[in-house]
Short mmCIF file of C-alpha atoms in Angstrom, two decimals:
data_model
loop_
_atom_site.label_atom_id
_atom_site.label_comp_id
_atom_site.label_asym_id
_atom_site.label_seq_id
_atom_site.Cartn_x
_atom_site.Cartn_y
_atom_site.Cartn_z
CA MET E 15 -0.01 0.00 -0.01
CA ASN E 16 1.49 3.35 -1.01
CA LYS E 17 1.70 6.31 1.36
CA ASN E 18 -1.10 8.31 -0.16
CA MET E 19 -3.53 5.39 -0.06
CA PHE E 20 -2.65 4.73 3.61
CA LEU E 21 -3.25 8.42 4.53
CA CYS E 22 -6.64 8.35 2.76
CA LEU E 23 -7.72 5.28 4.69
CA MET E 24 -6.60 6.85 8.00
CA LEU E 25 -8.64 9.98 7.13
CA VAL E 26 -11.71 7.94 6.41
CA CYS E 27 -11.37 6.08 9.72
CA LEU E 28 -11.02 9.31 11.61
CA LEU E 29 -14.23 10.61 10.06
CA PHE E 30 -16.16 7.78 11.75
CA ILE E 31 -14.64 8.31 15.17
CA PRO E 32 -16.88 10.49 17.37
CA GLN E 33 -14.92 13.66 18.21
CA LYS E 34 -14.74 14.94 21.75
CA VAL E 35 -17.41 17.51 22.64
CA SER E 36 -16.97 19.89 25.57
CA ALA E 37 -20.08 20.55 27.60
CA PHE E 38 -18.62 23.98 28.48
CA SER E 39 -15.97 25.99 26.72
CA ASP E 40 -12.58 26.15 28.45
CA ASP E 41 -13.04 29.83 29.17
CA THR E 42 -16.13 29.16 31.38
CA ILE E 43 -14.24 29.53 34.64
CA SER E 44 -15.41 29.29 38.22
CA ALA E 45 -14.76 32.02 40.82
CA GLU E 46 -11.79 29.89 41.99
CA GLY E 47 -10.22 29.73 38.54
CA VAL E 48 -11.24 26.12 37.69
CA SER E 49 -13.04 25.58 34.43
CA TYR E 50 -16.50 24.05 34.62
CA GLN E 51 -15.42 21.44 32.03
CA GLN E 52 -12.52 20.39 34.30
CA LEU E 53 -14.92 20.05 37.28
CA LEU E 54 -17.36 17.96 35.25
CA GLU E 55 -14.58 15.64 34.08
CA HIS E 56 -12.97 15.34 37.53
CA TRP E 57 -16.25 14.32 39.19
CA SER E 58 -17.73 12.43 36.21
CA PRO E 59 -19.60 9.34 37.43
CA ARG E 60 -18.66 5.78 36.71
CA VAL E 61 -21.93 4.13 35.63
CA TYR E 62 -22.85 0.51 36.24
CA HIS E 63 -25.74 -0.04 33.86
CA ASP E 64 -27.94 -3.13 33.82
CA VAL E 65 -29.41 -4.21 30.48
CA ASN E 66 -32.45 -6.38 29.77
CA PRO E 67 -32.47 -8.64 26.69
CA ASP E 68 -36.27 -9.09 27.03
CA TYR E 69 -36.71 -5.50 25.83
CA ASP E 70 -33.64 -5.23 23.48
CA VAL E 71 -30.42 -4.44 25.30
CA ARG E 72 -29.78 -1.46 23.01
CA ALA E 73 -32.78 0.26 24.59
CA ASP E 74 -30.74 0.46 27.80
CA PHE E 75 -27.82 2.31 26.08
CA ILE E 76 -27.50 6.04 26.98
CA THR E 77 -27.19 8.49 24.12
CA ARG E 78 -28.24 11.98 22.96
CA PHE E 79 -31.71 13.09 22.13
CA ASP E 80 -30.97 14.45 18.63
CA LEU E 81 -29.01 11.40 17.47
CA ASP E 82 -31.52 11.02 14.66
CA GLY E 83 -30.93 14.55 13.48
CA ASP E 84 -34.01 16.22 14.96
CA TRP E 85 -35.67 17.30 18.20
CA ILE E 86 -39.01 15.58 17.61
CA SER E 87 -40.04 13.69 20.74
CA THR E 88 -42.51 11.36 19.12
CA ASN E 89 -40.14 9.54 16.81
CA GLN E 90 -37.56 8.43 19.28
CA TRP E 91 -38.73 4.80 19.66
CA GLU E 92 -37.20 3.96 16.28
CA THR E 93 -33.85 5.52 17.23
CA VAL E 94 -32.85 2.31 19.01
CA ASP E 95 -33.24 0.34 15.73
CA ASN E 96 -31.96 2.93 13.26
CA GLU E 97 -29.09 4.78 14.88
CA PRO E 98 -25.70 3.91 16.39
CA LEU E 99 -26.25 4.64 20.10
CA GLU E 100 -23.19 6.68 20.89
CA ALA E 101 -22.85 7.28 24.63
CA TYR E 102 -23.46 10.84 25.81
CA VAL E 103 -24.30 12.34 29.19
CA TYR E 104 -25.94 15.80 29.59
CA THR E 105 -24.49 18.02 32.28
CA SER E 106 -25.10 21.23 34.22
CA VAL E 107 -23.06 23.37 36.63
CA SER E 108 -24.38 25.79 39.21
CA GLU E 109 -22.04 27.67 41.54
CA THR E 110 -22.60 29.44 44.85
CA GLU E 111 -20.04 31.23 47.00
CA THR E 112 -19.23 27.98 48.80
CA HIS E 113 -20.22 25.03 46.58
CA TYR E 114 -20.54 23.66 43.07
CA PHE E 115 -23.60 21.66 42.10
CA LEU E 116 -22.82 19.34 39.21
CA GLY E 117 -25.68 17.65 37.35
CA TYR E 118 -25.34 14.56 35.18
CA TYR E 119 -28.38 13.43 33.15
CA PHE E 120 -28.81 10.13 31.25
CA TYR E 121 -31.10 9.95 28.26
CA HIS E 122 -32.63 6.76 26.79
CA PRO E 123 -34.86 6.87 23.66
CA ARG E 124 -37.06 4.13 25.19
CA ASP E 125 -38.40 3.39 28.63
CA ASP E 126 -39.87 -0.06 27.95
CA GLY E 127 -42.03 -2.26 30.15
CA PRO E 128 -45.03 -4.48 30.21
CA ASP E 129 -48.50 -3.50 28.96
CA TRP E 130 -51.06 -3.94 31.80
CA GLY E 131 -54.04 -3.46 29.52
CA VAL E 132 -56.73 -1.39 31.19
CA PHE E 133 -54.26 -0.60 33.98
CA GLY E 134 -51.88 1.04 31.57
CA ASP E 135 -48.79 0.49 29.47
CA GLU E 136 -45.51 1.23 31.27
CA ALA E 137 -43.63 1.89 28.02
CA HIS E 138 -42.98 5.36 26.65
CA GLU E 139 -40.58 7.25 24.43
CA ASN E 140 -37.86 9.33 25.97
CA ASP E 141 -36.43 8.80 29.45
CA LEU E 142 -34.23 11.26 31.31
CA GLU E 143 -32.95 10.45 34.80
CA GLY E 144 -30.09 12.09 36.67
CA ILE E 145 -27.91 12.84 39.65
CA MET E 146 -26.82 16.08 41.30
CA LEU E 147 -23.52 16.27 43.21
CA GLY E 148 -22.75 18.76 45.95
CA ILE E 149 -19.07 19.71 45.84
CA LYS E 150 -17.54 21.93 48.51
CA LYS E 151 -15.03 24.49 47.25
CA ASN E 152 -11.44 24.20 48.37
CA GLY E 153 -9.46 26.23 45.92
CA GLY E 154 -9.12 23.37 43.45
CA THR E 155 -11.57 20.82 42.10
CA GLY E 156 -13.36 20.68 45.46
CA GLU E 157 -14.39 18.04 47.99
CA PHE E 158 -17.30 15.61 47.63
CA VAL E 159 -20.15 16.38 50.01
CA ALA E 160 -23.37 14.57 48.95
CA MET E 161 -25.41 13.25 46.05
CA ASN E 162 -29.10 13.32 45.12
CA THR E 163 -30.39 10.81 42.56
CA VAL E 164 -33.69 10.47 40.72
CA ARG E 165 -35.56 7.15 40.94
CA HIS E 166 -38.60 7.84 38.77
CA SER E 167 -40.67 10.11 41.04
CA ASP E 168 -38.49 9.88 44.15
CA PHE E 169 -35.26 11.56 45.16
CA TYR E 170 -32.67 9.56 47.03
CA GLN E 171 -29.88 11.05 49.16
CA TYR E 172 -26.34 9.81 49.73
CA ALA E 173 -23.55 11.40 51.76
CA ASN E 174 -20.07 10.68 52.98
CA GLY E 175 -18.71 12.04 56.24
CA SER E 176 -20.48 13.85 59.04
CA LEU E 177 -23.68 14.99 57.41
CA SER E 178 -26.97 14.05 59.15
CA ASP E 179 -30.55 13.61 57.96
CA GLY E 180 -32.40 16.72 56.96
CA TYR E 181 -35.96 16.51 55.75
CA GLU E 182 -35.04 13.27 54.04
CA THR E 183 -33.35 10.18 55.49
CA ILE E 184 -29.88 9.63 54.02
CA ASP E 185 -30.05 6.42 51.98
CA GLY E 186 -26.37 5.49 52.06
CA SER E 187 -22.89 6.55 51.10
CA VAL E 188 -21.06 6.90 47.79
CA SER E 189 -18.02 5.01 46.57
CA LEU E 190 -15.59 7.24 44.64
CA TYR E 191 -13.80 5.41 41.93
CA LYS E 192 -10.13 6.55 41.76
CA GLY E 193 -11.02 9.11 44.45
CA SER E 194 -13.35 11.37 42.50
CA HIS E 195 -15.85 9.45 40.29
CA PRO E 196 -19.08 8.55 42.08
CA GLU E 197 -20.11 5.00 41.30
CA ILE E 198 -23.75 4.86 40.40
CA PHE E 199 -26.12 2.13 39.25
CA ILE E 200 -28.76 2.58 36.52
CA SER E 201 -31.39 -0.08 36.24
CA SER E 202 -32.58 -1.65 32.97
CA ASN E 203 -35.88 -1.59 31.16
CA GLY E 204 -38.56 -3.95 32.56
CA GLN E 205 -41.39 -4.20 34.94
CA TYR E 206 -41.36 -1.30 37.44
CA VAL E 207 -44.75 -1.46 39.05
CA LEU E 208 -45.07 -3.94 41.93
CA ASN E 209 -41.53 -5.21 41.40
CA THR E 210 -38.84 -5.20 44.09
CA THR E 211 -36.01 -5.29 41.51
CA PRO E 212 -35.17 -1.82 40.16
CA HIS E 213 -36.23 -1.18 36.53
CA GLY E 214 -36.97 1.80 34.38
CA HIS E 215 -33.50 3.42 34.44
CA ASP E 216 -33.80 4.65 37.99
CA ILE E 217 -30.52 5.69 39.61
CA GLN E 218 -28.98 4.87 42.97
CA ALA E 219 -25.52 4.65 44.42
CA TYR E 220 -23.75 1.50 43.23
CA THR E 221 -23.23 -1.17 45.92
CA GLY E 222 -23.06 -4.31 43.79
CA GLU E 223 -25.99 -5.75 45.67
CA VAL E 224 -28.67 -5.44 42.93
CA GLY E 225 -29.03 -8.65 40.91
CA VAL E 226 -28.45 -8.06 37.20
CA GLY E 227 -28.01 -11.53 35.85
CA ASN E 228 -24.97 -11.96 33.66
CA ASP E 229 -25.37 -8.95 31.44
CA ALA E 230 -24.52 -5.40 32.45
CA ILE E 231 -22.01 -2.80 31.26
CA ILE E 232 -19.93 0.04 32.62
CA TYR E 233 -19.76 3.55 31.25
CA GLU E 234 -17.02 6.04 32.22
CA TYR E 235 -15.99 9.45 30.91
CA THR E 236 -13.31 9.32 28.25
CA GLY E 237 -14.30 12.20 25.93
CA GLN E 238 -15.24 9.63 23.27
CA ALA E 239 -18.87 8.66 22.65
CA GLU E 240 -18.49 4.91 22.23
CA ILE E 241 -21.09 2.43 21.08
CA PRO E 242 -21.51 -0.65 23.31
CA SER E 243 -21.25 -4.02 21.59
CA LEU E 244 -20.74 -6.73 24.18
CA VAL E 245 -22.87 -6.75 27.37
CA ALA E 246 -21.81 -10.00 28.97
CA PRO E 247 -20.26 -11.19 31.25
CA LYS E 248 -21.64 -8.50 33.56
CA TYR E 249 -19.47 -5.41 34.21
CA GLU E 250 -16.56 -6.75 32.22
CA HIS E 251 -16.98 -4.35 29.27
CA VAL E 252 -16.31 -0.66 29.76
CA TYR E 253 -17.40 2.00 27.28
CA GLY E 254 -16.55 5.67 27.14
CA TYR E 255 -19.00 8.54 27.15
CA ASP E 256 -18.75 12.15 26.16
CA MET E 257 -20.58 15.10 27.76
CA LEU E 258 -23.03 17.64 26.46
CA SER E 259 -24.64 20.63 28.12
CA LEU E 260 -28.16 20.56 29.54
CA ASP E 261 -28.48 23.92 27.81
CA GLU E 262 -29.43 21.96 24.69
CA PHE E 263 -32.77 21.10 26.33
CA TRP E 264 -33.09 24.31 28.36
CA GLU E 265 -32.87 26.52 25.31
CA LEU E 266 -35.89 24.65 23.89
CA LYS E 267 -37.92 24.68 27.14
CA THR E 268 -40.87 26.51 25.49
CA SER E 269 -40.53 24.69 22.12
CA TYR E 270 -43.62 22.50 22.35
CA ASN E 271 -43.83 19.31 20.31
CA ASN E 272 -40.13 19.66 19.49
CA PRO E 273 -39.20 18.29 21.98
CA PHE E 274 -41.79 19.12 24.65
CA ARG E 275 -45.57 18.62 24.74
CA ALA E 276 -45.85 20.90 27.75
CA PHE E 277 -43.44 22.81 30.01
CA GLY E 278 -40.75 20.29 31.00
CA SER E 279 -42.70 17.26 29.75
CA PHE E 280 -41.60 15.20 26.73
CA GLY E 281 -44.07 13.88 24.20
CA SER E 282 -44.50 10.17 23.37
CA SER E 283 -46.38 8.23 20.71
CA VAL E 284 -45.95 4.94 22.60
CA GLY E 285 -47.63 3.63 25.74
CA ASP E 286 -49.17 5.60 28.60
CA GLY E 287 -46.12 6.80 30.44
CA GLY E 288 -44.16 10.02 30.06
CA ALA E 289 -40.86 11.60 30.93
CA ASN E 290 -39.78 14.99 32.22
CA ALA E 291 -36.86 17.39 32.00
CA PRO E 292 -35.10 18.16 35.28
CA TRP E 293 -37.01 21.34 35.78
CA ASN E 294 -40.18 19.30 35.98
CA TRP E 295 -38.81 16.55 38.25
CA ALA E 296 -40.64 16.23 41.61
CA ASP E 297 -40.37 13.99 44.62
CA THR E 298 -43.84 12.43 44.95
CA ASP E 299 -43.60 12.38 48.76
CA HIS E 300 -42.94 16.12 49.14
CA LYS E 301 -43.80 18.02 45.92
CA ASP E 302 -47.04 19.36 47.36
CA ASN E 303 -46.06 20.15 50.99
CA GLY E 304 -43.83 23.17 50.47
CA THR E 305 -40.47 21.59 51.20
CA VAL E 306 -38.73 20.70 47.89
CA GLY E 307 -40.91 21.71 44.99
CA THR E 308 -41.08 20.74 41.40
CA GLY E 309 -37.89 21.38 39.43
CA VAL E 310 -35.89 22.65 42.41
CA PHE E 311 -33.54 19.72 41.70
CA VAL E 312 -31.94 21.87 39.02
CA SER E 313 -33.42 25.36 39.48
CA ASP E 314 -32.19 25.73 43.08
CA PRO E 315 -29.88 22.90 44.11
CA ALA E 316 -28.44 24.93 46.99
CA TYR E 317 -31.94 25.04 48.53
CA MET E 318 -32.53 21.30 47.85
CA PHE E 319 -29.26 20.18 49.47
CA ASP E 320 -29.84 22.41 52.48
CA ALA E 321 -33.33 20.88 52.92
CA HIS E 322 -32.08 17.32 52.49
CA PHE E 323 -28.93 17.42 54.58
CA ASN E 324 -28.02 18.92 57.98
CA GLN E 325 -24.60 19.98 59.25
CA LEU E 326 -23.32 21.23 55.88
CA GLY E 327 -21.01 23.73 57.66
CA HIS E 328 -20.05 26.94 55.89
CA TYR E 329 -22.71 27.17 53.23
CA SER E 330 -24.17 29.84 50.95
CA HIS E 331 -27.36 30.16 48.89
CA GLU E 332 -25.88 33.10 46.98
CA TYR E 333 -25.32 32.02 43.41
CA ILE E 334 -22.41 33.07 41.27
CA ASN E 335 -23.83 31.06 38.36
CA ASN E 336 -27.24 29.50 37.98
CA SER E 337 -28.79 29.23 34.50
CA TYR E 338 -31.86 27.06 35.09
CA TRP E 339 -34.53 29.28 36.62
CA THR E 340 -37.30 31.56 35.42
CA HIS E 341 -38.61 33.02 38.67
CA LYS E 342 -36.51 34.28 41.57
CA ILE E 343 -38.79 35.01 44.55
CA THR E 344 -37.62 36.68 47.75
CA LEU E 345 -39.97 36.91 50.73
CA ASN E 346 -38.67 40.02 52.52
CA TRP E 347 -41.18 40.21 55.36
CA VAL E 348 -44.71 39.53 56.44
CA GLN E 349 -46.80 41.58 58.86
CA PRO E 350 -50.00 40.08 60.31
CA ILE E 351 -52.80 42.59 61.03
CA LYS E 352 -55.58 40.27 62.04
CA ALA E 353 -55.26 37.73 64.86
CA GLU E 354 -56.92 34.37 64.64
CA ASP E 355 -55.65 32.99 68.01
CA TYR E 356 -56.14 34.31 71.52
CA ASN E 357 -53.82 36.95 72.91
CA ASN E 358 -53.72 38.77 69.56
CA GLU E 359 -51.45 36.13 68.04
CA ASN E 360 -51.07 33.83 65.02
CA ASP E 361 -48.95 30.77 64.27
CA LEU E 362 -47.84 32.48 61.12
CA TYR E 363 -46.68 30.88 57.89
CA VAL E 364 -46.68 31.57 54.16
CA ASP E 365 -47.64 29.30 51.27
CA MET E 366 -46.14 29.97 47.86
CA TRP E 367 -47.36 28.48 44.54
CA VAL E 368 -46.13 29.08 41.03
CA ASP E 369 -48.09 27.67 38.12
CA GLY E 370 -50.26 25.79 40.58
CA LYS E 371 -47.26 23.99 42.13
CA LYS E 372 -46.35 24.53 45.76
CA TYR E 373 -42.79 25.61 46.69
CA ILE E 374 -42.90 27.12 50.23
CA GLY E 375 -45.15 26.19 53.14
CA GLU E 376 -45.15 25.92 56.94
CA ARG E 377 -42.64 23.08 56.75
CA ALA E 378 -40.08 25.56 55.40
CA TRP E 379 -40.93 28.49 57.67
CA LYS E 380 -43.44 29.20 60.51
CA LYS E 381 -43.44 31.63 63.35
CA ASN E 382 -45.52 30.67 66.37
CA ASN E 383 -47.17 33.31 68.55
CA ALA E 384 -46.62 36.02 66.00
CA LYS E 385 -48.11 39.29 67.31
CA SER E 386 -50.60 41.30 65.25
CA ASN E 387 -49.41 44.59 66.69
CA GLY E 388 -47.49 45.91 63.74
CA THR E 389 -44.48 43.62 64.09
CA LYS E 390 -42.83 42.55 60.87
CA TYR E 391 -41.44 38.99 60.62
CA TYR E 392 -38.51 38.20 58.38
CA PRO E 393 -38.68 34.60 57.10
CA SER E 394 -35.63 32.41 56.74
CA TRP E 395 -36.14 28.89 55.41
CA GLY E 396 -35.65 26.13 57.93
CA SER E 397 -35.75 28.46 60.90
CA ASP E 398 -37.98 29.60 63.73
CA ASP E 399 -40.86 27.11 64.30
CA ASN E 400 -41.06 25.39 60.91
CA ALA E 401 -43.37 22.38 61.10
CA ALA E 402 -40.70 20.05 59.71
CA SER E 403 -38.39 20.07 62.69
CA SER E 404 -35.84 17.97 60.85
CA ILE E 405 -35.08 20.86 58.44
CA ASP E 406 -32.31 22.93 59.90
CA PHE E 407 -30.80 25.03 57.13
CA SER E 408 -27.06 25.62 57.39
CA SER E 409 -27.39 29.03 55.84
CA GLU E 410 -30.09 31.77 56.11
CA SER E 411 -32.11 32.37 52.96
CA ASN E 412 -35.46 33.84 52.11
CA THR E 413 -35.11 33.35 48.37
CA ILE E 414 -36.05 30.48 46.11
CA TYR E 415 -35.30 29.92 42.42
CA ILE E 416 -38.07 28.30 40.38
CA ALA E 417 -38.40 27.10 36.80
CA ARG E 418 -41.96 27.39 35.43
CA GLU E 419 -43.55 28.57 32.22
CA PRO E 420 -43.11 32.26 31.52
CA GLY E 421 -46.12 34.26 32.65
CA SER E 422 -47.16 31.73 35.33
CA VAL E 423 -49.42 32.83 38.15
CA ILE E 424 -47.59 33.38 41.43
CA ARG E 425 -49.83 33.01 44.46
CA ILE E 426 -48.62 33.85 47.97
CA LYS E 427 -50.93 33.14 50.89
CA VAL E 428 -50.53 34.13 54.53
CA ALA E 429 -52.15 31.84 57.12
CA ASP E 430 -52.46 30.97 60.76
CA SER E 431 -51.67 27.32 61.53
CA ASP E 432 -54.26 25.57 63.68
CA GLY E 433 -52.66 22.16 63.78
CA THR E 434 -55.26 19.47 63.09
CA SER E 435 -58.09 21.86 62.34
CA THR E 436 -58.54 23.99 59.22
CA ASP E 437 -55.98 26.80 59.07
CA ASP E 438 -57.17 30.36 59.07
CA SER E 439 -56.44 32.48 56.03
CA LEU E 440 -54.95 35.93 56.43
CA GLY E 441 -55.41 36.53 52.71
CA GLU E 442 -53.27 36.20 49.61
CA ILE E 443 -51.80 38.05 46.62
CA GLN E 444 -51.60 36.89 43.01
CA ILE E 445 -49.42 38.20 40.23
CA SER E 446 -48.29 37.03 36.75
CA PRO E 447 -45.05 38.88 35.88
CA LYS E 448 -43.80 38.90 32.29
CA SER E 449 -40.45 37.43 31.30
CA GLY E 450 -37.58 39.80 32.06
CA GLU E 451 -39.62 41.75 34.58
CA THR E 452 -38.66 42.63 38.16
CA VAL E 453 -41.56 43.32 40.51
CA GLU E 454 -41.22 44.95 43.91
CA LEU E 455 -44.32 44.35 45.99
CA LYS E 456 -43.80 46.86 48.79
CA ASN E 457 -46.12 46.73 51.80
CA VAL E 458 -48.91 45.04 49.83
CA LYS E 459 -52.08 44.20 51.69
CA THR E 460 -53.52 40.73 51.17
CA SER E 461 -56.89 39.96 49.63
CA ASN E 462 -58.85 39.92 52.89
CA GLY E 463 -56.73 42.54 54.63
CA GLY E 464 -55.28 40.12 57.13
CA ALA E 465 -51.64 40.87 56.52
CA TYR E 466 -49.05 42.92 54.64
CA LEU E 467 -46.36 41.41 52.47
CA ASP E 468 -43.07 42.63 51.05
CA VAL E 469 -41.93 40.43 48.14
CA THR E 470 -39.41 40.81 45.32
CA ILE E 471 -39.97 38.81 42.15
CA GLU E 472 -37.42 38.64 39.28
CA THR E 473 -38.13 36.76 36.08
CA ARG E 474 -36.26 35.70 33.00
#
């Protein structure tokens, strides 16, 4: 073979090798001088992924949404059959004064499972699950603190070291492969309902205790989006993944049908199930009680970690970088005028809804025996007499970042807690600010005149 022919063949081969993609440009630098890309690579998870031959093992391979060349959510089922399933992981970075919050999100074109007839078909197109790491700043790439994972409609918490339970019970610890790569387990397709074996691509810390049969693979970050071929024996075949930015989805958040059918919700032409983007993820147990609301997983991870874990030490809710929110709401103070209890007092709390979803309630902040004599009360989440005594925020904050559809109705209600009986309303306010608007509600009287509120709302 002559030299020119050899060079041509080498060029052709290179064209078919997936080229490294950076989730963030090298000039996206943290306040401590470390690039976000470097942080993502340093803490990139090692993924132990089960596969299920009953539903086509390829349907358990992670990949990118637009592998088929478009962002249509209702043609993804065929991607498994028609496209080479190159391994990609979507990522996000948020930064406060004290911590980094690194998100890793795993996309599968199919979430497959049995059809229960009149009880529903578990299968659907599109599946996106993920993890969020809390990393304490130390002048370099940081120190691992804790991890939240998504298991369908539940959040699971893992921590190493001296952290204690917050509003959630810590589910275990995290093994760090080579000192910095969290080991996680992703389940395969299969029966999820009424099954003790994990299925449906839910994520937990890897322990090696979940039975996977003899077929399962490992993914790790290499900067090359490789295509798995062999899946057995279990965990003997390691494939590289590359990283993309979650911005690819976020920038399309109001692009309905391509890829969303509603805000944060993917479409599907198969089965009865559905999948959500991170800003629509909610913990079933707590999404309606005003502790950790819908989408806070990515819109306000500093709040989520402070609610889930106690004894975080030096901790800040003040963001240096946070891209994934649409509404920033600060509850400056509340002043009760009417008294519903004896002695001119209220057990005072505030409920906050955006787009019909609850974000703040008495479990986050409550002040017992609040006087109705002109005194103003300055809320701080997880403080005073909040009904969830296990929440003890490590840092004061009266602000929450929320991701909902632009123009959503914000409803803030003031109430007196009566324990087991019906709570007494001190009135509410409602407002629907436009995108890009900042609203200062100064000394605003509630609907029934029971209280005054001071609230700042910033939208994007």
